[in-house]
């Protein structure tokens, strides 16, 4: 009985904790000789940051206008430099799911060997306490993962090693 109670306690603790993890995932990868960026935001966290940054968004109902605010927000809070050249992602699609907003973008660079990626990312950090941004890079047949937070807003992914 003691073991059963311990197992139940662990299970209930994990369920409650898992829902409170605040993070967004930014995945850079290569696909058919194109570089892509896929972002997954928690819908509530993104809305909180967008409305704080752009209060006029409270009156916007259509998704096209909302997507332009998302694009502006990303331009202000997420920057990439690949091989020391600044790159602005081209947003191809924004999809809204029950709890998430997913963004698919292409990176307008010629097919080349990526040596370094400099990432600056403050998305959702100012208005969502305890938030983390996970940067996952799948290039050159290697996967690298980094966690950014309010204490660490930049990282360099170095494939020259």
mmCIF file of N, CA and C in Angstrom, residues 5-94:
data_model
loop_
_atom_site.group_PDB
_atom_site.id
_atom_site.type_symbol
_atom_site.label_atom_id
_atom_site.label_comp_id
_atom_site.label_asym_id
_atom_site.label_seq_id
_atom_site.Cartn_x
_atom_site.Cartn_y
_atom_site.Cartn_z
ATOM 1 N N UNK A 5 0.779 4.293 -2.858
ATOM 2 C CA UNK A 5 0.604 5.714 -2.552
ATOM 3 C C UNK A 5 1.769 6.541 -3.090
ATOM 4 N N UNK A 6 2.981 6.010 -2.983
ATOM 5 C CA UNK A 6 4.153 6.722 -3.505
ATOM 6 C C UNK A 6 4.068 6.881 -5.013
ATOM 7 N N UNK A 7 3.659 5.850 -5.705
ATOM 8 C CA UNK A 7 3.526 5.898 -7.167
ATOM 9 C C UNK A 7 2.445 6.893 -7.562
ATOM 10 N N UNK A 8 1.301 6.854 -6.876
ATOM 11 C CA UNK A 8 0.225 7.805 -7.182
ATOM 12 C C UNK A 8 0.666 9.246 -6.934
ATOM 13 N N UNK A 9 1.399 9.483 -5.860
ATOM 14 C CA UNK A 9 1.886 10.822 -5.570
ATOM 15 C C UNK A 9 2.810 11.322 -6.685
ATOM 16 N N UNK A 10 3.718 10.477 -7.124
ATOM 17 C CA UNK A 10 4.647 10.854 -8.200
ATOM 18 C C UNK A 10 3.877 11.146 -9.483
ATOM 19 N N UNK A 11 2.904 10.312 -9.818
ATOM 20 C CA UNK A 11 2.124 10.526 -11.040
ATOM 21 C C UNK A 11 1.366 11.841 -10.994
ATOM 22 N N UNK A 12 0.685 12.127 -9.903
ATOM 23 C CA UNK A 12 -0.072 13.374 -9.798
ATOM 24 C C UNK A 12 0.845 14.590 -9.766
ATOM 25 N N UNK A 13 2.006 14.459 -9.158
ATOM 26 C CA UNK A 13 2.969 15.567 -9.136
ATOM 27 C C UNK A 13 3.459 15.880 -10.541
ATOM 28 N N UNK A 14 3.734 14.865 -11.335
ATOM 29 C CA UNK A 14 4.232 15.059 -12.697
ATOM 30 C C UNK A 14 3.175 15.686 -13.588
ATOM 31 N N UNK A 15 1.933 15.281 -13.442
ATOM 32 C CA UNK A 15 0.860 15.832 -14.271
ATOM 33 C C UNK A 15 0.701 17.313 -13.991
ATOM 34 N N UNK A 16 0.681 17.707 -12.743
ATOM 35 C CA UNK A 16 0.532 19.118 -12.404
ATOM 36 C C UNK A 16 1.718 19.938 -12.837
ATOM 37 N N UNK A 17 2.908 19.435 -12.665
ATOM 38 C CA UNK A 17 4.113 20.170 -13.007
ATOM 39 C C UNK A 17 4.259 20.317 -14.512
ATOM 40 N N UNK A 18 3.977 19.277 -15.263
ATOM 41 C CA UNK A 18 4.150 19.295 -16.712
ATOM 42 C C UNK A 18 3.339 20.366 -17.386
ATOM 43 N N UNK A 19 2.177 20.681 -16.863
ATOM 44 C CA UNK A 19 1.316 21.677 -17.483
ATOM 45 C C UNK A 19 1.833 23.091 -17.232
ATOM 46 N N UNK A 20 2.645 23.277 -16.184
ATOM 47 C CA UNK A 20 3.140 24.597 -15.833
ATOM 48 C C UNK A 20 4.472 24.941 -16.488
ATOM 49 N N UNK A 21 5.047 24.049 -17.252
ATOM 50 C CA UNK A 21 6.316 24.335 -17.905
ATOM 51 C C UNK A 21 6.065 25.359 -18.998
ATOM 52 N N UNK A 22 6.773 26.470 -18.937
ATOM 53 C CA UNK A 22 6.568 27.559 -19.885
ATOM 54 C C UNK A 22 7.755 27.613 -20.832
ATOM 55 N N UNK A 23 7.492 27.258 -22.092
ATOM 56 C CA UNK A 23 8.571 27.292 -23.071
ATOM 57 C C UNK A 23 8.012 27.422 -24.478
ATOM 58 N N UNK A 24 8.855 27.918 -25.354
ATOM 59 C CA UNK A 24 8.585 27.944 -26.779
ATOM 60 C C UNK A 24 9.734 27.200 -27.441
ATOM 61 N N UNK A 25 9.438 26.554 -28.560
ATOM 62 C CA UNK A 25 10.457 25.772 -29.251
ATOM 63 C C UNK A 25 10.708 26.392 -30.618
ATOM 64 N N UNK A 26 11.966 26.657 -30.916
ATOM 65 C CA UNK A 26 12.414 27.215 -32.181
ATOM 66 C C UNK A 26 13.329 26.172 -32.823
ATOM 67 N N UNK A 27 12.877 25.595 -33.930
ATOM 68 C CA UNK A 27 13.642 24.523 -34.555
ATOM 69 C C UNK A 27 14.124 24.952 -35.940
ATOM 70 N N UNK A 28 15.431 24.960 -36.114
ATOM 71 C CA UNK A 28 16.061 25.285 -37.391
ATOM 72 C C UNK A 28 16.522 23.976 -38.006
ATOM 73 N N UNK A 29 16.149 23.755 -39.276
ATOM 74 C CA UNK A 29 16.546 22.506 -39.916
ATOM 75 C C UNK A 29 16.708 22.708 -41.416
ATOM 76 N N UNK A 30 17.218 21.673 -42.059
ATOM 77 C CA UNK A 30 17.363 21.690 -43.512
ATOM 78 C C UNK A 30 16.403 20.670 -44.103
ATOM 79 N N UNK A 31 15.778 21.048 -45.227
ATOM 80 C CA UNK A 31 14.793 20.191 -45.852
ATOM 81 C C UNK A 31 14.815 20.430 -47.357
ATOM 82 N N UNK A 32 15.163 19.421 -48.119
ATOM 83 C CA UNK A 32 15.190 19.532 -49.585
ATOM 84 C C UNK A 32 15.965 20.755 -50.059
ATOM 85 N N UNK A 33 17.152 20.926 -49.526
ATOM 86 C CA UNK A 33 18.033 22.036 -49.897
ATOM 87 C C UNK A 33 17.457 23.406 -49.555
ATOM 88 N N UNK A 34 16.583 23.447 -48.547
ATOM 89 C CA UNK A 34 16.061 24.692 -48.003
ATOM 90 C C UNK A 34 16.291 24.675 -46.498
ATOM 91 N N UNK A 35 16.464 25.854 -45.938
ATOM 92 C CA UNK A 35 16.569 25.980 -44.491
ATOM 93 C C UNK A 35 15.229 26.475 -43.970
ATOM 94 N N UNK A 36 14.753 25.857 -42.888
ATOM 95 C CA UNK A 36 13.450 26.222 -42.339
ATOM 96 C C UNK A 36 13.565 26.548 -40.849
ATOM 97 N N UNK A 37 12.574 27.292 -40.388
ATOM 98 C CA UNK A 37 12.429 27.615 -38.984
ATOM 99 C C UNK A 37 10.997 27.297 -38.598
ATOM 100 N N UNK A 38 10.813 26.429 -37.622
ATOM 101 C CA UNK A 38 9.491 26.093 -37.110
ATOM 102 C C UNK A 38 9.442 26.493 -35.640
ATOM 103 N N UNK A 39 8.402 27.244 -35.298
ATOM 104 C CA UNK A 39 8.253 27.754 -33.939
ATOM 105 C C UNK A 39 6.932 27.260 -33.366
ATOM 106 N N UNK A 40 6.960 26.820 -32.116
ATOM 107 C CA UNK A 40 5.748 26.438 -31.390
ATOM 108 C C UNK A 40 5.657 27.289 -30.132
ATOM 109 N N UNK A 41 4.582 28.101 -30.060
ATOM 110 C CA UNK A 41 4.315 28.947 -28.900
ATOM 111 C C UNK A 41 3.091 28.417 -28.172
ATOM 112 N N UNK A 42 3.102 28.515 -26.852
ATOM 113 C CA UNK A 42 1.875 28.322 -26.091
ATOM 114 C C UNK A 42 0.971 29.502 -26.429
ATOM 115 N N UNK A 43 -0.272 29.217 -26.801
ATOM 116 C CA UNK A 43 -1.184 30.259 -27.273
ATOM 117 C C UNK A 43 -1.400 31.352 -26.220
ATOM 118 N N UNK A 44 -1.613 30.969 -24.958
ATOM 119 C CA UNK A 44 -1.869 31.959 -23.910
ATOM 120 C C UNK A 44 -0.644 32.823 -23.643
ATOM 121 N N UNK A 45 0.536 32.219 -23.624
ATOM 122 C CA UNK A 45 1.759 32.985 -23.393
ATOM 123 C C UNK A 45 2.009 33.972 -24.529
ATOM 124 N N UNK A 46 1.800 33.539 -25.764
ATOM 125 C CA UNK A 46 1.989 34.427 -26.908
ATOM 126 C C UNK A 46 0.999 35.579 -26.858
ATOM 127 N N UNK A 47 -0.263 35.286 -26.572
ATOM 128 C CA UNK A 47 -1.284 36.339 -26.490
ATOM 129 C C UNK A 47 -0.925 37.362 -25.414
ATOM 130 N N UNK A 48 -0.458 36.885 -24.267
ATOM 131 C CA UNK A 48 -0.089 37.783 -23.172
ATOM 132 C C UNK A 48 1.031 38.730 -23.617
ATOM 133 N N UNK A 49 2.040 38.210 -24.276
ATOM 134 C CA UNK A 49 3.148 39.050 -24.733
ATOM 135 C C UNK A 49 2.726 39.994 -25.841
ATOM 136 N N UNK A 50 1.921 39.501 -26.781
ATOM 137 C CA UNK A 50 1.475 40.357 -27.882
ATOM 138 C C UNK A 50 0.608 41.511 -27.378
ATOM 139 N N UNK A 51 -0.329 41.221 -26.495
ATOM 140 C CA UNK A 51 -1.230 42.265 -25.997
ATOM 141 C C UNK A 51 -0.472 43.276 -25.140
ATOM 142 N N UNK A 52 0.520 42.822 -24.409
ATOM 143 C CA UNK A 52 1.326 43.752 -23.626
ATOM 144 C C UNK A 52 2.153 44.646 -24.540
ATOM 145 N N UNK A 53 2.725 44.065 -25.591
ATOM 146 C CA UNK A 53 3.535 44.846 -26.532
ATOM 147 C C UNK A 53 2.680 45.718 -27.448
ATOM 148 N N UNK A 54 1.502 45.223 -27.819
ATOM 149 C CA UNK A 54 0.606 45.925 -28.751
ATOM 150 C C UNK A 54 -0.810 45.946 -28.163
ATOM 151 N N UNK A 55 -1.117 46.876 -27.256
ATOM 152 C CA UNK A 55 -2.443 46.906 -26.611
ATOM 153 C C UNK A 55 -3.600 47.014 -27.604
ATOM 154 N N UNK A 56 -3.373 47.632 -28.751
ATOM 155 C CA UNK A 56 -4.435 47.770 -29.751
ATOM 156 C C UNK A 56 -4.892 46.417 -30.302
ATOM 157 N N UNK A 57 -4.112 45.395 -30.067
ATOM 158 C CA UNK A 57 -4.457 44.045 -30.548
ATOM 159 C C UNK A 57 -5.712 43.504 -29.859
ATOM 160 N N UNK A 58 -6.085 44.061 -28.721
ATOM 161 C CA UNK A 58 -7.303 43.620 -28.021
ATOM 162 C C UNK A 58 -8.551 43.764 -28.882
ATOM 163 N N UNK A 59 -8.557 44.713 -29.810
ATOM 164 C CA UNK A 59 -9.736 44.945 -30.647
ATOM 165 C C UNK A 59 -9.655 44.243 -32.003
ATOM 166 N N UNK A 60 -8.544 43.579 -32.290
ATOM 167 C CA UNK A 60 -8.369 42.903 -33.584
ATOM 168 C C UNK A 60 -9.004 41.524 -33.540
ATOM 169 N N UNK A 61 -9.825 41.237 -34.525
ATOM 170 C CA UNK A 61 -10.507 39.938 -34.571
ATOM 171 C C UNK A 61 -10.006 39.036 -35.703
ATOM 172 N N UNK A 62 -9.515 39.602 -36.796
ATOM 173 C CA UNK A 62 -9.144 38.759 -37.935
ATOM 174 C C UNK A 62 -7.695 38.264 -37.817
ATOM 175 N N UNK A 63 -7.469 37.052 -38.302
ATOM 176 C CA UNK A 63 -6.168 36.417 -38.188
ATOM 177 C C UNK A 63 -5.092 37.073 -39.053
ATOM 178 N N UNK A 64 -5.456 37.666 -40.186
ATOM 179 C CA UNK A 64 -4.460 38.306 -41.046
ATOM 180 C C UNK A 64 -3.780 39.460 -40.304
ATOM 181 N N UNK A 65 -4.556 40.284 -39.632
ATOM 182 C CA UNK A 65 -3.987 41.395 -38.870
ATOM 183 C C UNK A 65 -3.169 40.861 -37.704
ATOM 184 N N UNK A 66 -3.690 39.846 -37.025
ATOM 185 C CA UNK A 66 -2.982 39.233 -35.899
ATOM 186 C C UNK A 66 -1.627 38.686 -36.367
ATOM 187 N N UNK A 67 -1.579 38.078 -37.545
ATOM 188 C CA UNK A 67 -0.331 37.537 -38.074
ATOM 189 C C UNK A 67 0.685 38.639 -38.365
ATOM 190 N N UNK A 68 0.226 39.804 -38.779
ATOM 191 C CA UNK A 68 1.173 40.905 -39.003
ATOM 192 C C UNK A 68 1.790 41.359 -37.684
ATOM 193 N N UNK A 69 1.009 41.325 -36.598
ATOM 194 C CA UNK A 69 1.561 41.651 -35.284
ATOM 195 C C UNK A 69 2.559 40.577 -34.835
ATOM 196 N N UNK A 70 2.250 39.326 -35.104
ATOM 197 C CA UNK A 70 3.179 38.240 -34.765
ATOM 198 C C UNK A 70 4.488 38.434 -35.516
ATOM 199 N N UNK A 71 4.402 38.777 -36.784
ATOM 200 C CA UNK A 71 5.612 38.999 -37.589
ATOM 201 C C UNK A 71 6.425 40.156 -37.016
ATOM 202 N N UNK A 72 5.764 41.270 -36.687
ATOM 203 C CA UNK A 72 6.468 42.411 -36.077
ATOM 204 C C UNK A 72 7.118 42.016 -34.755
ATOM 205 N N UNK A 73 6.382 41.236 -33.965
ATOM 206 C CA UNK A 73 6.904 40.799 -32.671
ATOM 207 C C UNK A 73 8.158 39.941 -32.861
ATOM 208 N N UNK A 74 8.110 39.009 -33.817
ATOM 209 C CA UNK A 74 9.274 38.166 -34.073
ATOM 210 C C UNK A 74 10.465 38.988 -34.570
ATOM 211 N N UNK A 75 10.211 39.953 -35.441
ATOM 212 C CA UNK A 75 11.299 40.794 -35.942
ATOM 213 C C UNK A 75 11.987 41.553 -34.809
ATOM 214 N N UNK A 76 11.230 41.929 -33.796
ATOM 215 C CA UNK A 76 11.791 42.676 -32.668
ATOM 216 C C UNK A 76 12.473 41.792 -31.635
ATOM 217 N N UNK A 77 12.047 40.542 -31.538
ATOM 218 C CA UNK A 77 12.500 39.689 -30.424
ATOM 219 C C UNK A 77 13.281 38.449 -30.828
ATOM 220 N N UNK A 78 13.446 38.212 -32.118
ATOM 221 C CA UNK A 78 14.164 37.014 -32.559
ATOM 222 C C UNK A 78 15.015 37.365 -33.773
ATOM 223 N N UNK A 79 16.321 37.240 -33.630
ATOM 224 C CA UNK A 79 17.218 37.494 -34.756
ATOM 225 C C UNK A 79 18.203 36.353 -34.924
ATOM 226 N N UNK A 80 18.524 36.105 -36.186
ATOM 227 C CA UNK A 80 19.489 35.068 -36.551
ATOM 228 C C UNK A 80 20.590 35.674 -37.418
ATOM 229 N N UNK A 81 21.793 35.200 -37.217
ATOM 230 C CA UNK A 81 22.888 35.494 -38.133
ATOM 231 C C UNK A 81 23.517 34.156 -38.469
ATOM 232 N N UNK A 82 23.486 33.800 -39.731
ATOM 233 C CA UNK A 82 24.071 32.538 -40.177
ATOM 234 C C UNK A 82 25.350 32.866 -40.932
ATOM 235 N N UNK A 83 26.452 32.248 -40.503
ATOM 236 C CA UNK A 83 27.782 32.550 -41.032
ATOM 237 C C UNK A 83 28.024 34.056 -41.012
ATOM 238 N N UNK A 84 27.623 34.694 -39.901
ATOM 239 C CA UNK A 84 27.794 36.133 -39.654
ATOM 240 C C UNK A 84 26.997 37.025 -40.590
ATOM 241 N N UNK A 85 25.969 36.492 -41.242
ATOM 242 C CA UNK A 85 25.091 37.298 -42.090
ATOM 243 C C UNK A 85 23.692 37.279 -41.481
ATOM 244 N N UNK A 86 23.131 38.469 -41.207
ATOM 245 C CA UNK A 86 21.784 38.557 -40.617
ATOM 246 C C UNK A 86 20.742 38.006 -41.581
ATOM 247 N N UNK A 87 19.840 37.198 -41.042
ATOM 248 C CA UNK A 87 18.811 36.539 -41.837
ATOM 249 C C UNK A 87 17.446 36.841 -41.225
ATOM 250 N N UNK A 88 16.505 37.294 -42.054
ATOM 251 C CA UNK A 88 15.129 37.512 -41.602
ATOM 252 C C UNK A 88 14.264 36.364 -42.118
ATOM 253 N N UNK A 89 13.655 35.587 -41.223
ATOM 254 C CA UNK A 89 12.804 34.472 -41.665
ATOM 255 C C UNK A 89 11.603 34.960 -42.473
ATOM 256 N N UNK A 90 11.244 34.211 -43.507
ATOM 257 C CA UNK A 90 10.025 34.474 -44.283
ATOM 258 C C UNK A 90 8.918 33.585 -43.737
ATOM 259 N N UNK A 91 7.938 34.182 -43.071
ATOM 260 C CA UNK A 91 6.852 33.391 -42.493
ATOM 261 C C UNK A 91 5.953 32.887 -43.615
ATOM 262 N N UNK A 92 5.823 31.578 -43.693
ATOM 263 C CA UNK A 92 5.015 30.930 -44.726
ATOM 264 C C UNK A 92 3.625 30.566 -44.209
ATOM 265 N N UNK A 93 3.529 30.193 -42.920
ATOM 266 C CA UNK A 93 2.241 29.751 -42.385
ATOM 267 C C UNK A 93 2.193 29.970 -40.877
ATOM 268 N N UNK A 94 1.015 30.370 -40.406
ATOM 269 C CA UNK A 94 0.724 30.461 -38.978
ATOM 270 C C UNK A 94 -0.525 29.633 -38.755
#
